[in-house]
């Protein structure tokens, strides 16, 4: 079954991981032998949590999924896939607004590495409007964001925004 159950990389900023991401990890873990949930570097995004903090929050948020693992990488996602023997990239497709960017990145990856397939999963409708920056914004202004994140992420956001008043 190796040809239909390869190693998959789910790359993203995960700043922080949300329940929308966790749902994608759960579903990917049923499709693939191993899922690497990998924090990559976005060229234009200024990080809120450090890479180490994000990896730690991912680990805690997916600890019940035995074949999923949190990690981080620098450089191109493709090079990371090759280094880890992964042949699938997972991406979540939430709305039409995601499509153009994902289409361009998918085509570029396909051109550069035809041996790696990009697989798009559509998140559950109730989670489709969530994004990491939206949750940070709700947290920053004292709103109730707990239903969009796991407990460790909720605690980390509260520690930054509520307890320390960080507006970073
Ligand atoms: N649930 C909730 N939110 C989701 C989601 C889901 N299922 N899927 C995506 N999102 C949100 C994220 O929270 C994020 O929100 P934000 O903008 O508020 O932070 C947004 O959708 C998109 O983020 P993400 O999926 O993390 O991708 P990204 O656009 O930040 O890209 C990398 C991050 C690391 C994947 C990308 O920059 C990359 O590949 N970097 C390496 C260099 C490279 O290979 N570039 C491509 C060359 S072809």
Tab-separated table of C-alpha atoms and ligand atoms in Angstrom:
chain	number	residue	atom	x	y	z
A	1	UNK	CA	0.000	0.000	0.000
A	2	UNK	CA	3.086	2.278	-0.037
A	3	UNK	CA	2.106	3.906	-3.329
A	4	UNK	CA	-1.221	5.091	-1.883
A	5	UNK	CA	-0.081	5.838	1.658
A	6	UNK	CA	3.025	8.029	1.482
A	7	UNK	CA	4.473	10.585	3.868
A	8	UNK	CA	2.648	13.912	3.623
A	9	UNK	CA	3.792	17.382	4.635
A	10	UNK	CA	1.188	19.882	5.826
A	11	UNK	CA	3.099	23.192	5.628
A	12	UNK	CA	1.919	26.503	7.016
A	13	UNK	CA	2.630	29.450	9.240
A	14	UNK	CA	0.533	28.022	12.113
A	15	UNK	CA	0.800	31.286	14.064
A	16	UNK	CA	-0.903	29.719	15.995
A	17	UNK	CA	-2.487	26.399	14.981
A	18	UNK	CA	-6.305	26.516	15.079
A	19	UNK	CA	-9.050	23.894	15.222
A	20	UNK	CA	-9.397	24.409	11.462
A	21	UNK	CA	-5.832	23.186	11.025
A	22	UNK	CA	-6.337	20.343	13.508
A	23	UNK	CA	-9.291	19.065	11.496
A	24	UNK	CA	-7.118	18.982	8.364
A	25	UNK	CA	-4.400	17.087	10.281
A	26	UNK	CA	-6.933	14.529	11.552
A	27	UNK	CA	-8.267	13.889	8.082
A	28	UNK	CA	-4.799	13.773	6.498
A	29	UNK	CA	-3.687	11.269	9.116
A	30	UNK	CA	-6.438	8.922	7.941
A	31	UNK	CA	-5.249	9.236	4.339
A	32	UNK	CA	-1.474	9.042	4.729
A	33	UNK	CA	0.992	6.898	6.653
A	34	UNK	CA	2.638	9.882	8.299
A	35	UNK	CA	1.789	13.582	8.398
A	36	UNK	CA	4.476	16.160	9.133
A	37	UNK	CA	2.833	19.371	10.304
A	38	UNK	CA	5.602	21.731	9.345
A	39	UNK	CA	6.107	25.377	10.287
A	40	UNK	CA	7.655	27.116	7.278
A	41	UNK	CA	8.847	30.661	6.756
A	42	UNK	CA	6.464	33.002	4.948
A	43	UNK	CA	8.519	35.707	3.209
A	44	UNK	CA	6.166	38.556	4.201
A	45	UNK	CA	4.650	37.534	7.531
A	46	UNK	CA	6.072	38.881	10.745
A	47	UNK	CA	5.791	36.102	13.304
A	48	UNK	CA	3.778	36.503	16.492
A	49	UNK	CA	4.805	33.290	18.242
A	50	UNK	CA	8.376	32.107	17.662
A	51	UNK	CA	8.916	29.073	15.463
A	52	UNK	CA	9.749	27.008	18.554
A	53	UNK	CA	6.555	28.127	20.306
A	54	UNK	CA	4.473	27.271	17.233
A	55	UNK	CA	6.006	23.801	16.945
A	56	UNK	CA	5.365	23.227	20.645
A	57	UNK	CA	1.718	24.360	20.344
A	58	UNK	CA	1.228	22.108	17.305
A	59	UNK	CA	2.721	19.140	19.189
A	60	UNK	CA	0.384	19.678	22.124
A	61	UNK	CA	-2.629	20.223	19.848
A	62	UNK	CA	-2.136	17.015	17.834
A	63	UNK	CA	-0.827	14.738	20.564
A	64	UNK	CA	-3.777	12.350	20.174
A	65	UNK	CA	-2.962	11.726	16.485
A	66	UNK	CA	-0.236	9.059	16.576
A	67	UNK	CA	0.980	9.361	12.978
A	68	UNK	CA	1.225	13.176	12.965
A	69	UNK	CA	4.325	15.068	14.051
A	70	UNK	CA	5.184	18.745	14.428
A	71	UNK	CA	8.378	20.162	12.964
A	72	UNK	CA	9.849	23.263	11.331
A	73	UNK	CA	11.919	23.976	8.249
A	74	UNK	CA	13.611	26.780	6.375
A	75	UNK	CA	13.729	27.293	2.639
A	76	UNK	CA	11.423	25.812	0.046
A	77	UNK	CA	8.669	23.432	1.096
A	78	UNK	CA	9.694	21.165	-1.765
A	79	UNK	CA	13.232	20.814	-0.497
A	80	UNK	CA	11.909	19.935	2.937
A	81	UNK	CA	9.614	17.305	1.384
A	82	UNK	CA	12.518	15.765	-0.475
A	83	UNK	CA	14.722	15.787	2.619
A	84	UNK	CA	12.042	13.934	4.577
A	85	UNK	CA	11.019	11.548	1.791
A	86	UNK	CA	7.537	13.066	1.504
A	87	UNK	CA	5.680	12.893	-1.811
A	88	UNK	CA	2.511	14.782	-0.860
A	89	UNK	CA	1.861	18.385	0.198
A	90	UNK	CA	-1.436	18.998	1.985
A	91	UNK	CA	-3.167	22.362	1.734
A	92	UNK	CA	-6.518	23.474	3.124
A	93	UNK	CA	-8.790	25.330	0.733
A	94	UNK	CA	-11.236	27.428	2.712
A	95	UNK	CA	-12.858	29.749	0.211
A	96	UNK	CA	-12.603	31.173	-3.283
A	97	UNK	CA	-10.267	33.788	-1.830
A	98	UNK	CA	-7.696	31.051	-1.135
A	99	UNK	CA	-7.837	29.691	-4.656
A	100	UNK	CA	-5.606	32.016	-6.694
A	101	UNK	CA	-2.644	31.841	-4.340
A	102	UNK	CA	-2.971	28.100	-3.827
A	103	UNK	CA	-3.340	27.495	-7.558
A	104	UNK	CA	-0.179	29.478	-8.283
A	105	UNK	CA	1.818	27.753	-5.536
A	106	UNK	CA	0.494	24.330	-6.577
A	107	UNK	CA	1.489	24.904	-10.189
A	108	UNK	CA	4.935	26.207	-9.244
A	109	UNK	CA	5.543	23.229	-6.970
A	110	UNK	CA	4.369	20.871	-9.688
A	111	UNK	CA	6.693	22.477	-12.219
A	112	UNK	CA	9.672	22.370	-9.866
A	113	UNK	CA	8.985	18.900	-8.443
A	114	UNK	CA	6.643	16.779	-10.564
A	115	UNK	CA	7.136	13.821	-8.222
A	116	UNK	CA	5.350	15.670	-5.413
A	117	UNK	CA	1.552	15.940	-5.470
A	118	UNK	CA	-0.393	18.738	-3.792
A	119	UNK	CA	-3.629	17.527	-2.197
A	120	UNK	CA	-6.294	20.091	-1.270
A	121	UNK	CA	-8.720	19.387	1.545
A	122	UNK	CA	-11.814	21.496	2.139
A	123	UNK	CA	-12.267	22.311	5.840
A	124	UNK	CA	-15.569	21.702	7.600
A	125	UNK	CA	-17.901	24.653	6.812
A	126	UNK	CA	-18.142	25.706	10.464
A	127	UNK	CA	-14.347	26.186	10.513
A	128	UNK	CA	-13.850	27.790	7.117
A	129	UNK	CA	-13.841	31.404	8.270
A	130	UNK	CA	-11.130	30.854	10.874
A	131	UNK	CA	-7.600	32.096	10.370
A	132	UNK	CA	-4.712	32.529	12.771
A	133	UNK	CA	-4.667	36.318	12.463
A	134	UNK	CA	-8.440	36.535	13.027
A	135	UNK	CA	-8.097	34.566	16.241
A	136	UNK	CA	-5.159	36.693	17.381
A	137	UNK	CA	-7.295	39.770	16.736
A	138	UNK	CA	-10.252	38.433	18.747
A	139	UNK	CA	-7.847	37.532	21.564
A	140	UNK	CA	-6.143	40.924	21.420
A	141	UNK	CA	-9.446	42.749	21.947
A	142	UNK	CA	-10.588	40.437	24.716
A	143	UNK	CA	-13.186	38.469	22.736
A	144	UNK	CA	-14.035	34.824	23.264
A	145	UNK	CA	-11.835	32.775	20.960
A	146	UNK	CA	-11.687	29.526	22.967
A	147	UNK	CA	-13.966	27.578	20.637
A	148	UNK	CA	-11.564	28.046	17.716
A	149	UNK	CA	-8.387	26.696	19.307
A	150	UNK	CA	-7.093	23.888	21.510
A	151	UNK	CA	-6.551	24.436	25.238
A	152	UNK	CA	-2.751	24.885	24.975
A	153	UNK	CA	-3.197	27.554	22.279
A	154	UNK	CA	-5.901	29.283	24.311
A	155	UNK	CA	-3.564	29.422	27.299
A	156	UNK	CA	-0.650	30.692	25.203
A	157	UNK	CA	-2.769	33.476	23.677
A	158	UNK	CA	-4.166	34.454	27.061
A	159	UNK	CA	-0.654	34.555	28.496
A	160	UNK	CA	0.446	36.924	25.725
A	161	UNK	CA	-2.601	39.163	25.356
A	162	UNK	CA	-4.590	39.046	28.542
A	163	UNK	CA	-1.893	38.656	31.170
A	164	UNK	CA	0.905	40.694	29.530
A	165	UNK	CA	-1.159	43.028	27.364
A	166	UNK	CA	1.068	42.229	24.343
A	167	UNK	CA	-0.179	43.887	21.149
A	168	UNK	CA	2.647	42.519	18.985
B	1	LIG	N1	-8.065	26.429	9.314
B	1	LIG	C1	-7.820	27.641	9.772
B	1	LIG	N2	-7.026	28.534	9.159
B	1	LIG	C2	-6.447	28.133	8.041
B	1	LIG	C3	-6.649	26.882	7.488
B	1	LIG	C4	-7.502	25.997	8.173
B	1	LIG	N3	-7.759	24.777	7.736
B	1	LIG	N4	-5.942	26.781	6.360
B	1	LIG	C5	-5.320	27.956	6.212
B	1	LIG	N5	-5.636	28.770	7.225
B	1	LIG	C6	-5.205	30.147	7.416
B	1	LIG	C7	-3.964	30.284	8.226
B	1	LIG	O1	-4.253	30.423	9.601
B	1	LIG	C8	-3.376	31.552	7.651
B	1	LIG	O2	-3.988	32.656	8.280
B	1	LIG	P1	-3.197	34.018	8.542
B	1	LIG	O3	-2.930	34.587	7.177
B	1	LIG	O4	-4.162	34.792	9.332
B	1	LIG	O5	-1.933	33.660	9.268
B	1	LIG	C9	-3.816	31.536	6.183
B	1	LIG	O6	-4.896	30.649	6.140
B	1	LIG	C10	-2.820	30.993	5.207
B	1	LIG	O7	-1.803	30.413	5.890
B	1	LIG	P2	-0.992	29.102	5.659
B	1	LIG	O8	-1.814	27.974	5.181
B	1	LIG	O9	-0.278	28.901	6.931
B	1	LIG	O10	-0.055	29.491	4.480
B	1	LIG	P3	0.828	30.744	4.273
B	1	LIG	O11	0.248	31.510	3.158
B	1	LIG	O12	1.092	31.477	5.551
B	1	LIG	O13	2.187	30.078	3.770
B	1	LIG	C11	4.015	28.556	3.937
B	1	LIG	C12	3.066	29.491	4.662
B	1	LIG	C13	5.101	28.202	4.924
B	1	LIG	C14	3.290	27.294	3.522
B	1	LIG	C15	4.596	29.241	2.662
B	1	LIG	O14	5.002	30.542	2.929
B	1	LIG	C16	5.781	28.445	2.116
B	1	LIG	O15	5.608	27.438	1.450
B	1	LIG	N6	7.002	28.910	2.461
B	1	LIG	C17	8.243	28.232	2.051
B	1	LIG	C18	8.781	28.809	0.741
B	1	LIG	C19	8.112	28.145	-0.422
B	1	LIG	O16	8.268	26.969	-0.668
B	1	LIG	N7	7.322	28.960	-1.134
B	1	LIG	C20	6.547	28.481	-2.242
B	1	LIG	C21	7.317	28.615	-3.512
B	1	LIG	S1	6.418	27.833	-4.828
